[in-house]
Short mmCIF file of C-alpha atoms in Angstrom, two decimals:
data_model
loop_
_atom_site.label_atom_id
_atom_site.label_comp_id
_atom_site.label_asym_id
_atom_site.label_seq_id
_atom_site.Cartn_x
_atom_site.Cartn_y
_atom_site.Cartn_z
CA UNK A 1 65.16 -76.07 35.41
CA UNK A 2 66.95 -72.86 35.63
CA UNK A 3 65.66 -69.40 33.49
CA UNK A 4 67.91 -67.65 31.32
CA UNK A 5 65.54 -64.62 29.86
CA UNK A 6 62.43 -63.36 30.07
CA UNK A 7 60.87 -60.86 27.67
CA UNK A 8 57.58 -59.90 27.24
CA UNK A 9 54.78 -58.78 24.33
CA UNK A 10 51.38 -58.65 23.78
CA UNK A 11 50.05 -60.09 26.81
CA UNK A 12 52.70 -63.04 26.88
CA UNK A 13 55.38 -63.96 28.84
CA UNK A 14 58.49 -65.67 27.32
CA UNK A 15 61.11 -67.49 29.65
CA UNK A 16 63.81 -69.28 27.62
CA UNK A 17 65.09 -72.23 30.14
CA UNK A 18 68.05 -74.77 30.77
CA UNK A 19 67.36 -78.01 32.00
CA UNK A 20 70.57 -80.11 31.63
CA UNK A 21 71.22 -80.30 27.97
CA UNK A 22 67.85 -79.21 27.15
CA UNK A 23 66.79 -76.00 26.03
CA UNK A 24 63.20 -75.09 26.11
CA UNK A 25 60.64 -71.74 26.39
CA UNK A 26 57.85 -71.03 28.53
CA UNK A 27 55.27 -69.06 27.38
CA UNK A 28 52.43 -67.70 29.90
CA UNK A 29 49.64 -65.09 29.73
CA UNK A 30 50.76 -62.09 31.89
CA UNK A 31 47.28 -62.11 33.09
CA UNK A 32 48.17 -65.04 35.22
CA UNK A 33 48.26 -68.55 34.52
CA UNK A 34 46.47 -69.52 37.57
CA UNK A 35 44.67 -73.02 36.92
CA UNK A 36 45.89 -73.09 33.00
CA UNK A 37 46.40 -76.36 31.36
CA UNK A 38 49.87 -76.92 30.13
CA UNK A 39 50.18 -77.22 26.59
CA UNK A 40 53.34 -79.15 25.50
CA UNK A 41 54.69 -78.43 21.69
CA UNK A 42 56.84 -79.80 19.55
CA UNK A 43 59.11 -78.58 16.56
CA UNK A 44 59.42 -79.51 13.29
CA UNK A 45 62.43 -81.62 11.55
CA UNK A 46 65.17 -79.33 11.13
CA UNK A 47 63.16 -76.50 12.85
CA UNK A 48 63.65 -75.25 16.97
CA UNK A 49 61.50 -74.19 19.61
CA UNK A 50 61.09 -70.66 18.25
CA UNK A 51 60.54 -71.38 15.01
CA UNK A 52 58.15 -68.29 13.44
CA UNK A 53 54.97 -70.23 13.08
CA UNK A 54 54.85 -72.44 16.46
CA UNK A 55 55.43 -69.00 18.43
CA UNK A 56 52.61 -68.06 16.32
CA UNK A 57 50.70 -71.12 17.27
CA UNK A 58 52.08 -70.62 21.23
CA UNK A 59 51.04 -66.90 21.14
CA UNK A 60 47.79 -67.97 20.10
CA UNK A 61 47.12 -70.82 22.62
CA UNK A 62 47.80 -68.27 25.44
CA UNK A 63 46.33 -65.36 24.72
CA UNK A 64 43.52 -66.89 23.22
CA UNK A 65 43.07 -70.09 25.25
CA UNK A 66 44.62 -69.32 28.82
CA UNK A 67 46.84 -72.40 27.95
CA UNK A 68 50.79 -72.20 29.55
CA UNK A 69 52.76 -73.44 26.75
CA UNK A 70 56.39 -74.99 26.79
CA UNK A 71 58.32 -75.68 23.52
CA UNK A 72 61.62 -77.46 23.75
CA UNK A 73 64.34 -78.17 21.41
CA UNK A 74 65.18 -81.66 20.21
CA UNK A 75 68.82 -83.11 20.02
CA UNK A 76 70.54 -81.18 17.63
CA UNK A 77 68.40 -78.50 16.69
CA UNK A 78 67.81 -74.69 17.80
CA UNK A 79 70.32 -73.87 20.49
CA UNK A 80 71.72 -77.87 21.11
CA UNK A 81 74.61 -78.95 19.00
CA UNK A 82 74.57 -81.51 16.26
CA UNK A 83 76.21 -84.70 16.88
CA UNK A 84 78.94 -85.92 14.24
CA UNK A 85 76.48 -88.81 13.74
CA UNK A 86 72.68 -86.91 13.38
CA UNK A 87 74.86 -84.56 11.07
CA UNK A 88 75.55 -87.62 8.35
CA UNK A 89 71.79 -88.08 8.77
CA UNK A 90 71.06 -84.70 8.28
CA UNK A 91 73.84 -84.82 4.95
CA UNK A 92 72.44 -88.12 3.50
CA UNK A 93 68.91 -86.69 3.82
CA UNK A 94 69.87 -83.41 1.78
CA UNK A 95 71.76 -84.91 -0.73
CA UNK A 96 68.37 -87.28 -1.07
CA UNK A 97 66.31 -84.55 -1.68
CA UNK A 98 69.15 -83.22 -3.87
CA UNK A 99 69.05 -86.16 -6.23
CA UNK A 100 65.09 -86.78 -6.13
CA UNK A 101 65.71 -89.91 -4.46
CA UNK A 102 63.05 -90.90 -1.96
CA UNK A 103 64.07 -89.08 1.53
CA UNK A 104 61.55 -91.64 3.99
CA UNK A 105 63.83 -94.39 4.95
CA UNK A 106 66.51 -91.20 6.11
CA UNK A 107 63.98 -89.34 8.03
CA UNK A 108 62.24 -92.61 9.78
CA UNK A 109 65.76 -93.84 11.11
CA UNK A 110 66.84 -90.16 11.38
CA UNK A 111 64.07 -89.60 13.52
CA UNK A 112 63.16 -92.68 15.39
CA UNK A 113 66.80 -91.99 16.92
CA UNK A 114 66.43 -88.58 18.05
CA UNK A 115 62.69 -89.77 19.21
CA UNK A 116 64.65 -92.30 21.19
CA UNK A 117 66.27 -89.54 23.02
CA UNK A 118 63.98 -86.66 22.73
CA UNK A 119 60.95 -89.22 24.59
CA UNK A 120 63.37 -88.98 28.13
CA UNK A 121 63.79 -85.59 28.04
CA UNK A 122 60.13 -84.35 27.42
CA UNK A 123 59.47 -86.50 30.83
CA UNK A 124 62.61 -84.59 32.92
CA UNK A 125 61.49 -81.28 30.97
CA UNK A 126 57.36 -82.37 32.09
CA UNK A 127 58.50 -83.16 35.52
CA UNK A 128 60.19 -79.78 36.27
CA UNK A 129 57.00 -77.59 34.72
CA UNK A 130 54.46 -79.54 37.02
CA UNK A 131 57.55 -78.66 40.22
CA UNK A 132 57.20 -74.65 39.10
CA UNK A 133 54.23 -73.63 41.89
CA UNK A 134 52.58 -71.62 38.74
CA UNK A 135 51.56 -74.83 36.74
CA UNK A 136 52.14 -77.97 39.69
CA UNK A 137 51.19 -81.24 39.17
CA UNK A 138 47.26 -80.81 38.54
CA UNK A 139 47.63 -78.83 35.51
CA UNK A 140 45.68 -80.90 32.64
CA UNK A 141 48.36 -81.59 29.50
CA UNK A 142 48.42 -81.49 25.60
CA UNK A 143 50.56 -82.10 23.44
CA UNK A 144 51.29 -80.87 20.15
CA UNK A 145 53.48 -81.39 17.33
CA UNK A 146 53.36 -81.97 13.27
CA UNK A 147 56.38 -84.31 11.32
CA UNK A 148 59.60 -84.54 13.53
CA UNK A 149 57.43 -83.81 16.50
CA UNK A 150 54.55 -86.09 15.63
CA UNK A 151 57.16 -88.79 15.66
CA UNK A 152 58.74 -87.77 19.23
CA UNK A 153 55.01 -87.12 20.36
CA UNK A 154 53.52 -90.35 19.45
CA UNK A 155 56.56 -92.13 21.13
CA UNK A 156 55.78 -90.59 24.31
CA UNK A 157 52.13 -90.50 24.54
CA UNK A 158 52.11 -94.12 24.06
CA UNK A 159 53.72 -94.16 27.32
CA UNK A 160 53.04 -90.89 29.19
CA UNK A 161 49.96 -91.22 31.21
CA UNK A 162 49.78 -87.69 31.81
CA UNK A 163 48.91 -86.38 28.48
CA UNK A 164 45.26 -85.95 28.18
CA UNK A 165 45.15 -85.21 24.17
CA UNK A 166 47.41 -84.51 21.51
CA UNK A 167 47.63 -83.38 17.74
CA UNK A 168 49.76 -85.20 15.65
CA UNK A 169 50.21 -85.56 11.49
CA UNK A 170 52.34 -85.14 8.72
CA UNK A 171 54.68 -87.96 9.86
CA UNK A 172 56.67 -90.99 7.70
CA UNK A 173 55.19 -94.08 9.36
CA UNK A 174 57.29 -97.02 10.82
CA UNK A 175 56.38 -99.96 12.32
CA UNK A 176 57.25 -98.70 15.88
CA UNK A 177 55.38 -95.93 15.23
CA UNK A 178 51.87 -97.84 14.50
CA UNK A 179 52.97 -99.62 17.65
CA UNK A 180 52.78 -96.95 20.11
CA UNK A 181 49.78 -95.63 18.15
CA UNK A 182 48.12 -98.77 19.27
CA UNK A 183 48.85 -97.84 22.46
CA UNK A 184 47.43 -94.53 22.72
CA UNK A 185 43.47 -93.96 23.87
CA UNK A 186 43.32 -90.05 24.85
CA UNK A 187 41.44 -87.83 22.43
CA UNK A 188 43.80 -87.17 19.19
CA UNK A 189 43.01 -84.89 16.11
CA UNK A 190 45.63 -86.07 13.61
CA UNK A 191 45.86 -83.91 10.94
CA UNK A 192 46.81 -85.06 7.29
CA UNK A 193 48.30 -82.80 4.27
CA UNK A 194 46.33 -83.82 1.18
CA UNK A 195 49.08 -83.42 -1.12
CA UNK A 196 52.36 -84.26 0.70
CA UNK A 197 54.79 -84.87 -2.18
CA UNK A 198 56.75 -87.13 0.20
CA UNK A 199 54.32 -88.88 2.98
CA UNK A 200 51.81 -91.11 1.15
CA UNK A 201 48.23 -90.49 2.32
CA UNK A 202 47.64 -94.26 3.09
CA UNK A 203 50.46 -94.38 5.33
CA UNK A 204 48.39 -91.55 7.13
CA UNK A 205 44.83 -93.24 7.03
CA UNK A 206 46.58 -96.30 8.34
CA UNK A 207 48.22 -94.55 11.13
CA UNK A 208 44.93 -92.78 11.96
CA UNK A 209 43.34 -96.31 11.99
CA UNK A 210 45.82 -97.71 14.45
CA UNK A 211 45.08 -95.39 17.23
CA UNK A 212 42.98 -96.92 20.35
CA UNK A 213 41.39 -93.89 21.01
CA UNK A 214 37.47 -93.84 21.36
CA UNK A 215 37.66 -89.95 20.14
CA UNK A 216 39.99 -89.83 16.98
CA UNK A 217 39.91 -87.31 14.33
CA UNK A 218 41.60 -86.90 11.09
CA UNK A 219 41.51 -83.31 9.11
CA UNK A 220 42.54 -83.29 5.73
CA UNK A 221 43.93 -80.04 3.87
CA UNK A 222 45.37 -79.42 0.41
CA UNK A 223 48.93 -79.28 0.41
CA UNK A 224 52.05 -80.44 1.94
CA UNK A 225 52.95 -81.29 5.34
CA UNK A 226 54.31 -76.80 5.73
CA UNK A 227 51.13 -75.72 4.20
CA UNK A 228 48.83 -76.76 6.93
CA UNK A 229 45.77 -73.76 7.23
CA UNK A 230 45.88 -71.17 10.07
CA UNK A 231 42.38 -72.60 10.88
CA UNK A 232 43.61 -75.68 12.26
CA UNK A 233 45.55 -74.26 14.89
CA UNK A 234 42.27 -72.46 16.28
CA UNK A 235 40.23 -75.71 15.80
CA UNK A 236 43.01 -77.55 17.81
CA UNK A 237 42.11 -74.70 20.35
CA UNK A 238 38.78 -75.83 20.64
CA UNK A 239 39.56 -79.53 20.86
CA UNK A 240 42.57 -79.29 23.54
CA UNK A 241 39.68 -76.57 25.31
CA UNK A 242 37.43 -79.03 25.38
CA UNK A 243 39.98 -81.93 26.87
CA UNK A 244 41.82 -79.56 29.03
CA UNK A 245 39.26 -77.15 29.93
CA UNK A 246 39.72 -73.45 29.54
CA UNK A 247 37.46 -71.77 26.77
CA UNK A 248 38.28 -70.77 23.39
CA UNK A 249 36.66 -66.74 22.43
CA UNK A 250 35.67 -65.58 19.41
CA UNK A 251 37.22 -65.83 16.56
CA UNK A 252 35.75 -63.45 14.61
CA UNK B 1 6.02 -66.91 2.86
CA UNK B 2 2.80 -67.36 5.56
CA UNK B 3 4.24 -68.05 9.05
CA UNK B 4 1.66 -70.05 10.75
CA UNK B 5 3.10 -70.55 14.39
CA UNK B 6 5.59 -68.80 16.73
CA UNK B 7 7.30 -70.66 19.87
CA UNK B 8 9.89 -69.46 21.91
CA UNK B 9 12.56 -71.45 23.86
CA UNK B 10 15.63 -71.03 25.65
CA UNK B 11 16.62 -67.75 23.84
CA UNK B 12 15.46 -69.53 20.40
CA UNK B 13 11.94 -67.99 18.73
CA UNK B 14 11.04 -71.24 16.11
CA UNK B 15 8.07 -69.97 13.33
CA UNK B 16 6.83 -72.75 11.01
CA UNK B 17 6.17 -71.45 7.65
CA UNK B 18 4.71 -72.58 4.15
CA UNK B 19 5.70 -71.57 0.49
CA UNK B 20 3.78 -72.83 -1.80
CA UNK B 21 3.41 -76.94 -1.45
CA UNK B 22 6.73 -75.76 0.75
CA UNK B 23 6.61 -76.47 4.64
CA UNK B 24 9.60 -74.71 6.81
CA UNK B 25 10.77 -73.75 10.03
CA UNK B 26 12.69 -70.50 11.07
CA UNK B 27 14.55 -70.35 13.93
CA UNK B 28 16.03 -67.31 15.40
CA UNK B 29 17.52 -65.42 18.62
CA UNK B 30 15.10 -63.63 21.08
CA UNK B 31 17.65 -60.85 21.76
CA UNK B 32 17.13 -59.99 17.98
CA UNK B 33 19.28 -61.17 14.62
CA UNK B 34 19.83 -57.50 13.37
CA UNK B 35 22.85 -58.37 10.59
CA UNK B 36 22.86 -62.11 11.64
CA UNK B 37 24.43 -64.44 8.81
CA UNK B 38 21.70 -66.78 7.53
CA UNK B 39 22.40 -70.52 8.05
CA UNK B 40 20.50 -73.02 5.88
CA UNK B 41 20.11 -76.42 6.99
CA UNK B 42 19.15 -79.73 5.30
CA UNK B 43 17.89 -83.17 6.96
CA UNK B 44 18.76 -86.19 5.92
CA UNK B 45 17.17 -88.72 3.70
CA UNK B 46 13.91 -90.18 5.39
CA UNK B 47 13.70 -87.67 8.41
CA UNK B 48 12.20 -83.68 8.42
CA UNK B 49 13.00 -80.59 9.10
CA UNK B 50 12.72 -80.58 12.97
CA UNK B 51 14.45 -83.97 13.19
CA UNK B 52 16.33 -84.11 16.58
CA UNK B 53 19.47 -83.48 15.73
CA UNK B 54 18.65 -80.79 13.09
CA UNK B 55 16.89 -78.98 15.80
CA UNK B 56 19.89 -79.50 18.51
CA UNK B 57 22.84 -77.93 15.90
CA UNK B 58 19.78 -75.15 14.48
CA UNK B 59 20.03 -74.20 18.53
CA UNK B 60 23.72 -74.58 18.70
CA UNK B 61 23.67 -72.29 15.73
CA UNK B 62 21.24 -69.40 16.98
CA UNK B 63 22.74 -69.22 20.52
CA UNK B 64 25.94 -70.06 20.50
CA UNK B 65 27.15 -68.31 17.08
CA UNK B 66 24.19 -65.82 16.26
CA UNK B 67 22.71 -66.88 13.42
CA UNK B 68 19.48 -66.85 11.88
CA UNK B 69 18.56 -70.71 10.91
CA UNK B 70 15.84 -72.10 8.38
CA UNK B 71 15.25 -75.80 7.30
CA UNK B 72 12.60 -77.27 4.66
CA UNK B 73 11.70 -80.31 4.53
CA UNK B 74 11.97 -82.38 1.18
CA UNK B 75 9.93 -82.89 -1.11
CA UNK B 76 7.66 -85.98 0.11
CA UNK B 77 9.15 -85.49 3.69
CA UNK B 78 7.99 -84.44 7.08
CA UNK B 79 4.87 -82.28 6.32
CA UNK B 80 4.58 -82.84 3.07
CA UNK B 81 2.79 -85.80 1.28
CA UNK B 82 5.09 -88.36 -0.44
CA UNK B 83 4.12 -89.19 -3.93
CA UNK B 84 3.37 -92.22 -5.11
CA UNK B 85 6.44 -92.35 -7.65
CA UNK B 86 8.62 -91.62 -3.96
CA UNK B 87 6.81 -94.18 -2.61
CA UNK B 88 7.92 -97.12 -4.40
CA UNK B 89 11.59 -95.65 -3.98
CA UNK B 90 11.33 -95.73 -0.37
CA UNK B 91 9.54 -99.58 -0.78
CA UNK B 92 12.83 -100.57 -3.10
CA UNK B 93 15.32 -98.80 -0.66
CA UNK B 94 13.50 -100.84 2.56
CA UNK B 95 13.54 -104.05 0.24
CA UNK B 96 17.09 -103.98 -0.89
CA UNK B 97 17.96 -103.06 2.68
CA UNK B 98 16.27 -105.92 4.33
CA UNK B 99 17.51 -108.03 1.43
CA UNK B 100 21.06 -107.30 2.30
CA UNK B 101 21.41 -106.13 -1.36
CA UNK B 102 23.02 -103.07 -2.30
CA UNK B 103 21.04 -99.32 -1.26
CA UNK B 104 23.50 -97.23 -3.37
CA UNK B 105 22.12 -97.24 -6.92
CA UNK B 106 18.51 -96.82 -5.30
CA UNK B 107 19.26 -93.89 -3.00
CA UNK B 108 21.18 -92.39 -6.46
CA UNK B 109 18.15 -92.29 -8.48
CA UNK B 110 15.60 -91.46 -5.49
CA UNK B 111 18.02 -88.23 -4.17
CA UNK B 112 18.82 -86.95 -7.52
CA UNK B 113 15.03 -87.11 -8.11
CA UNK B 114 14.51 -85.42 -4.94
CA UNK B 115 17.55 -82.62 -5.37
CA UNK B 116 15.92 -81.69 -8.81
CA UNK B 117 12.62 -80.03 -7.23
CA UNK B 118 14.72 -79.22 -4.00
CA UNK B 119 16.66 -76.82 -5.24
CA UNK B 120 13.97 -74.80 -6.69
CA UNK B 121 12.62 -75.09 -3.98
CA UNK B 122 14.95 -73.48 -1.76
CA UNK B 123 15.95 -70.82 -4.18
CA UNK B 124 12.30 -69.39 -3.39
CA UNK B 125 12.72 -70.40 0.03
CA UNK B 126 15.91 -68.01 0.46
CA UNK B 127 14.36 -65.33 -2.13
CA UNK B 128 11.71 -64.64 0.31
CA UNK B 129 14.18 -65.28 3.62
CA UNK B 130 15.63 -62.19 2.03
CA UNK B 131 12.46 -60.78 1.65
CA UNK B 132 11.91 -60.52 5.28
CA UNK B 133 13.29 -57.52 6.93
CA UNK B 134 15.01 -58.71 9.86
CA UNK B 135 17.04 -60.66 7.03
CA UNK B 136 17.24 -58.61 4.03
CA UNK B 137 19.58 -59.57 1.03
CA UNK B 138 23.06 -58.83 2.35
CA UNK B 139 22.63 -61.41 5.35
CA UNK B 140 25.71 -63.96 4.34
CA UNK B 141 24.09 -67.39 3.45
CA UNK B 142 25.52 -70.62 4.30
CA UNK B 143 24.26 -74.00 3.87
CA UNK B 144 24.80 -77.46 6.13
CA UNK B 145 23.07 -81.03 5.61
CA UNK B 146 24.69 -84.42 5.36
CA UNK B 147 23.27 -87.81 3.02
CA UNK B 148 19.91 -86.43 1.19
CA UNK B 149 20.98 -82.74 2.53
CA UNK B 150 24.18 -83.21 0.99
CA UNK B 151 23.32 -84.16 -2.66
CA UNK B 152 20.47 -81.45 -2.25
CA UNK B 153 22.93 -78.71 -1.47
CA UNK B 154 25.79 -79.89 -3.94
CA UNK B 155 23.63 -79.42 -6.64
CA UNK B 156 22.31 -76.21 -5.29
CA UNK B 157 25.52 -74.66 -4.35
CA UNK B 158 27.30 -75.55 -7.76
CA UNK B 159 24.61 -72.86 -9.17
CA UNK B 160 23.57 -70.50 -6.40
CA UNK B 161 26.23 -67.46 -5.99
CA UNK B 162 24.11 -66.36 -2.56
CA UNK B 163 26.13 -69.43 -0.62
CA UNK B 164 29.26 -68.23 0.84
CA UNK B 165 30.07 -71.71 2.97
CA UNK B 166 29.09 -75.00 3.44
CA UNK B 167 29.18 -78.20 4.78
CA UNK B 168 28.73 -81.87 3.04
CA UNK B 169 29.39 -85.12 3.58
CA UNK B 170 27.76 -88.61 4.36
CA UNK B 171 26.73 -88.94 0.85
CA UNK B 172 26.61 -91.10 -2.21
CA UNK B 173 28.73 -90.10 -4.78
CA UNK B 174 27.24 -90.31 -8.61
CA UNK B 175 28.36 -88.65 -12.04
CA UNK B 176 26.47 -85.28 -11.84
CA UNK B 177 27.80 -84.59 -8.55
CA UNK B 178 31.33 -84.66 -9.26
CA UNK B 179 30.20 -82.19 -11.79
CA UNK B 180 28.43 -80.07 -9.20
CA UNK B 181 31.60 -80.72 -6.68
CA UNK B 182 33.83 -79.26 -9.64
CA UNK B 183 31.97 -76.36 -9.51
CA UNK B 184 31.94 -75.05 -6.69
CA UNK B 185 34.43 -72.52 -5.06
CA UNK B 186 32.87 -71.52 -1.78
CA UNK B 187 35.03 -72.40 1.60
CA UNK B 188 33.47 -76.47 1.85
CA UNK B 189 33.99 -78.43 5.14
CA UNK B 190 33.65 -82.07 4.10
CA UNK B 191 32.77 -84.92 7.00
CA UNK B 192 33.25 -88.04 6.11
CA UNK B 193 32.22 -90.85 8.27
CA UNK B 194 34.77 -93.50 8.23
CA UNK B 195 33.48 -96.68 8.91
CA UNK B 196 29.93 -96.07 6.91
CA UNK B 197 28.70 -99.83 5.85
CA UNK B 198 26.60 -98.24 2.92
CA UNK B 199 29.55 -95.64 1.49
CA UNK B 200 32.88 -96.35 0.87
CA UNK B 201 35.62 -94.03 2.03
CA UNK B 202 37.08 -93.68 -1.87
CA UNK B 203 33.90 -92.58 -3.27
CA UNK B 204 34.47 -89.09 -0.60
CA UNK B 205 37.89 -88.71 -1.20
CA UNK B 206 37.28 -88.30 -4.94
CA UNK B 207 34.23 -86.18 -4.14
CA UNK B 208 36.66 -84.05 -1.93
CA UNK B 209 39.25 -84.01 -4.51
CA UNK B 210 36.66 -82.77 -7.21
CA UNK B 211 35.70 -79.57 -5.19
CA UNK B 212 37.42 -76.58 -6.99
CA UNK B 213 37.30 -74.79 -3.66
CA UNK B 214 40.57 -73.00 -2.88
CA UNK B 215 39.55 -73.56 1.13
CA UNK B 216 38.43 -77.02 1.63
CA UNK B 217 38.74 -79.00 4.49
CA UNK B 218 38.27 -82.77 5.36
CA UNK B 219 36.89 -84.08 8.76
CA UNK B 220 37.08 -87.98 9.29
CA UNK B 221 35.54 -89.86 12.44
CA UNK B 222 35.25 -92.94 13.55
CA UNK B 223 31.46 -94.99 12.63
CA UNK B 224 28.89 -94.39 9.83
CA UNK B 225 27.16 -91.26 8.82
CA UNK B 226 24.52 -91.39 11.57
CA UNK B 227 27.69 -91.30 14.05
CA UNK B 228 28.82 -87.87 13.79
CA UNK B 229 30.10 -86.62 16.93
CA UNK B 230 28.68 -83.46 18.81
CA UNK B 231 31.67 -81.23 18.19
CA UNK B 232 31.97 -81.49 14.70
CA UNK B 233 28.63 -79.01 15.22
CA UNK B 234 30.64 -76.57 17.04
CA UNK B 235 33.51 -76.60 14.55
CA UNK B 236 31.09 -76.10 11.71
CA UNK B 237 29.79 -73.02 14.02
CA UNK B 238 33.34 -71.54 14.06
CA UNK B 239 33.89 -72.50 10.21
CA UNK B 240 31.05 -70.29 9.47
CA UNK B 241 31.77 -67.73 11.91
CA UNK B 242 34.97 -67.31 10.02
CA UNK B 243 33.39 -67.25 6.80
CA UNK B 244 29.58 -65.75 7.80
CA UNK B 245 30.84 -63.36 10.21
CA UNK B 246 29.22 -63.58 14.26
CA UNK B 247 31.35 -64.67 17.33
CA UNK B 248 31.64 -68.39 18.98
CA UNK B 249 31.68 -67.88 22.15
CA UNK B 250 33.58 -70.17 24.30
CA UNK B 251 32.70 -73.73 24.31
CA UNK B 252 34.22 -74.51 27.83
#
C-alpha cells in the first residue's frame, strides 16, 4: 500500500493510496485514530471512491463516530480504467435505459463480474489497512455500501470473517446473491428505497429474508435507490457504534 | 391535573396523576426539564401505563435524550375500571384466541371503541401538561405507542396540530385508519414487526403507503410485535431529537 496525497479539512485526514491496481482513500480523524474501528465503504455503480455524498457519509463517520474509513474504487471506475469488455456493459446498459427497456439483467451480469473481481481486492486492500500500525489487526470492521457496492459487499461478507456488520440495499437480486446472503450472520441494516423505479421491492423483502443473521434490519424510505435520507447515514452510525464500539454524539 | 405521588430514581422523578376518571404518570429529569420536548407515550392493548417496557424506553427517554415523558392508561386499563361492554371484548378476544380463530376483526371493533374516548382523553391530558409550568405550551410534543397505542395515536394525530413526530406500528389496519394515516403530515417512524402471526406484513405496507407524511420512515425486524428489539428505542430517541430538539448522547 503506498500513499500518494494527503490533504486535510475539518478535522479529517485524507490519504489517497495505490495498492497494485487498486486505488483507494483513507480517511482518519486528525485527533488520532487510536483504537478506531475501521469502517470499509463502497461506491455506487458508475460512481468512485470520492463520489460527493460517500465523502459526505466518510466525513461524517469520522468526525462524528471516531471510525477510520477506507473507500476504494472498483474495476473500472474513479481513477482505474475501463476494460473494452465492462465498457459494452456499461454501453448496453445506457442504451437500455435509453430505450425504456428493463436495465436488471445488464446490471446483475454487469455487476456480478466486477463483484467477482472487486471481492479479491477488498481482502489485499483489508489486509494492508490492518498491516498500517495506526489501525492493525484488532481494529473491529464495517462495511458499507448501497447498489454496485451492496452487490460487491454481500459477495464478500459471505466469506470475510472479519466483518463484524454491514449496510447493504438498493441492489438487483440474483441467485448468487441470495446465496451468499444465506451465508451471512453479523448484524446487517439493509436499507430499501420505497419507490425504486427499477429494483422491485419484493426482490428486496426476499433478500432481507434470506440473511442468517439473528440481528437484521430493513429501513424503508420513499424514493429511489439515490434518494436515500441523510438520516440513515447517522442511524447507520449508531448501529455500526453499537457493533464496533465507539459512540455516536449528538445530533442535534 | 392532581398529582398524587412523587418518586425519584436514577436521575428520573415519576408523579402519578389523575384527570378526571383519567389515571397518569409523569416522568421527568432530576437535573430539571427547563425547555425539554414533551414525549407522549401509549401502552399496548391489555397492559398500563407503567408496563415494563413503557417504563424502560420512558427512562431511556428522560436520561438519555432529555425529555419530559407522560403515559395514560386506557380507558378500562391499568387503574382504571373496565366496563362491562370492554369486558365481553376482552372475553371474545381470549375466546377467539384460545379457539385458534381469527383476533383481527375483534381487536378492530374493541380499539376503535377504545381510541374514540382516548383521544379526548389525551387532548385534556396534554392541555393541562401545558398547563404546568415546567412545560408550558411551546414544549414540542411527540407521541410513541405500538398495537392499542398505535390506533389510539393515529386517530389522534390525524387531528391534533400540537404533535410534531411520532412513532406507530404493530397494529391492525381497518378503514378509518387509512383515513387517519392519509392525514397526517408529521415526520412518522413506522415499525413493523415482520413475522407477527396475528398481522400480516401487507396490511403495514399499505398503512405506510397511506401516510401523507413527506418524512416517513419504515423499520422492519425479525418476530411479532411483542419482539421489538432494544435499539429501535434509541433510534426513536434520535428520531425525535431531530425532530423535538435535545441531544442523544452517545450510546457506546
Amino acid at each position: 500500500m503506498h500513499f500518494t496525497t494527503q490533504t486535510s479539512s475539518n478535522g479529517v485526514i485524507e490519504r489517497d493510496f495505490v495498492l497494485g491496481d487498486v486505488t483507494g482513500v483513507l480517511w482518519s480523524p486528525e485527533s488520532g485514530s487510536d483504537g478506531a474501528p475501521l469502517h470499509l465503504m463502497g461506491h455506487g455503480g458508475g460512481l468512485h471512491k470520492k463520489a460527493q455524498g460517500l465523502v459526505a457519509r466518510a466525513h461524517y463517520y469520522v468526525t462524528t463516530c471516531g471510525f477510520t474509513v477506507a473507500a476504494i474504487d472498483a474495476p473500472g471506475h474513479g481513477d482505474r480504467p475501463r476494460s473494452v469488455e465492462d465498457g459494452k456493459w456499461v454501453t448496453a446498459l445506457l442504451e437500455a435505459r435509453a430505450a425504456g427497456q428493463p436495465i436488471g439483467p445488464i446490471v446483475i451480469d454487469y455487476n456480478s463480474s466486477l463483484a467477482e473481481r472487486a471481492v479479491p481486492e477488498w481482502q489485499a486492500t483489508l489486509d494492508a489497512l490492518q498491516a498500517l500500525p495506526e489501525i492493525g489487526a484488532d481494529a473491529p470492521v464495517g462495511y458499507s455500501g448501497m447498489t454496485l457496492a451492496s452487490t460487491i459487499g454481500l459477495m464478500w461478507t459471505a466469506i470475510e470473517p472479519r466483518i463484524s456488520a454491514a449496510v447493504f440495499g438498493g441492489v438487483f437480486v440474483y441467485d448468487a446473491l441470495t446465496e451468499a446472503a444465506r451465508q451471512i450472520t453479523v448484524p446487517v441494516e439493509f436499507i430499501l428505497p420505497w419507490d425504486d423505479a427499477e429494483i422491485d421491492r419484493e426482490s428486496g423483502f426476499a433478500l432481507f429474508d434470506a440473511f442468517a443473521s439473528k440481528e437484521k434490519t430493513l429501513h424503508a424510505n420513499p424514493g429511489g435507490h439515490h434518494e436515500v435520507p441523510w438520516f440513515e447515514t447517522e442511524i447507520s452510525g449508531h448501529f455500526f457504534a453499537r457493533h464496533l464500539g465507539r459512540s455516536v454524539p449528538s445530533p442535534a
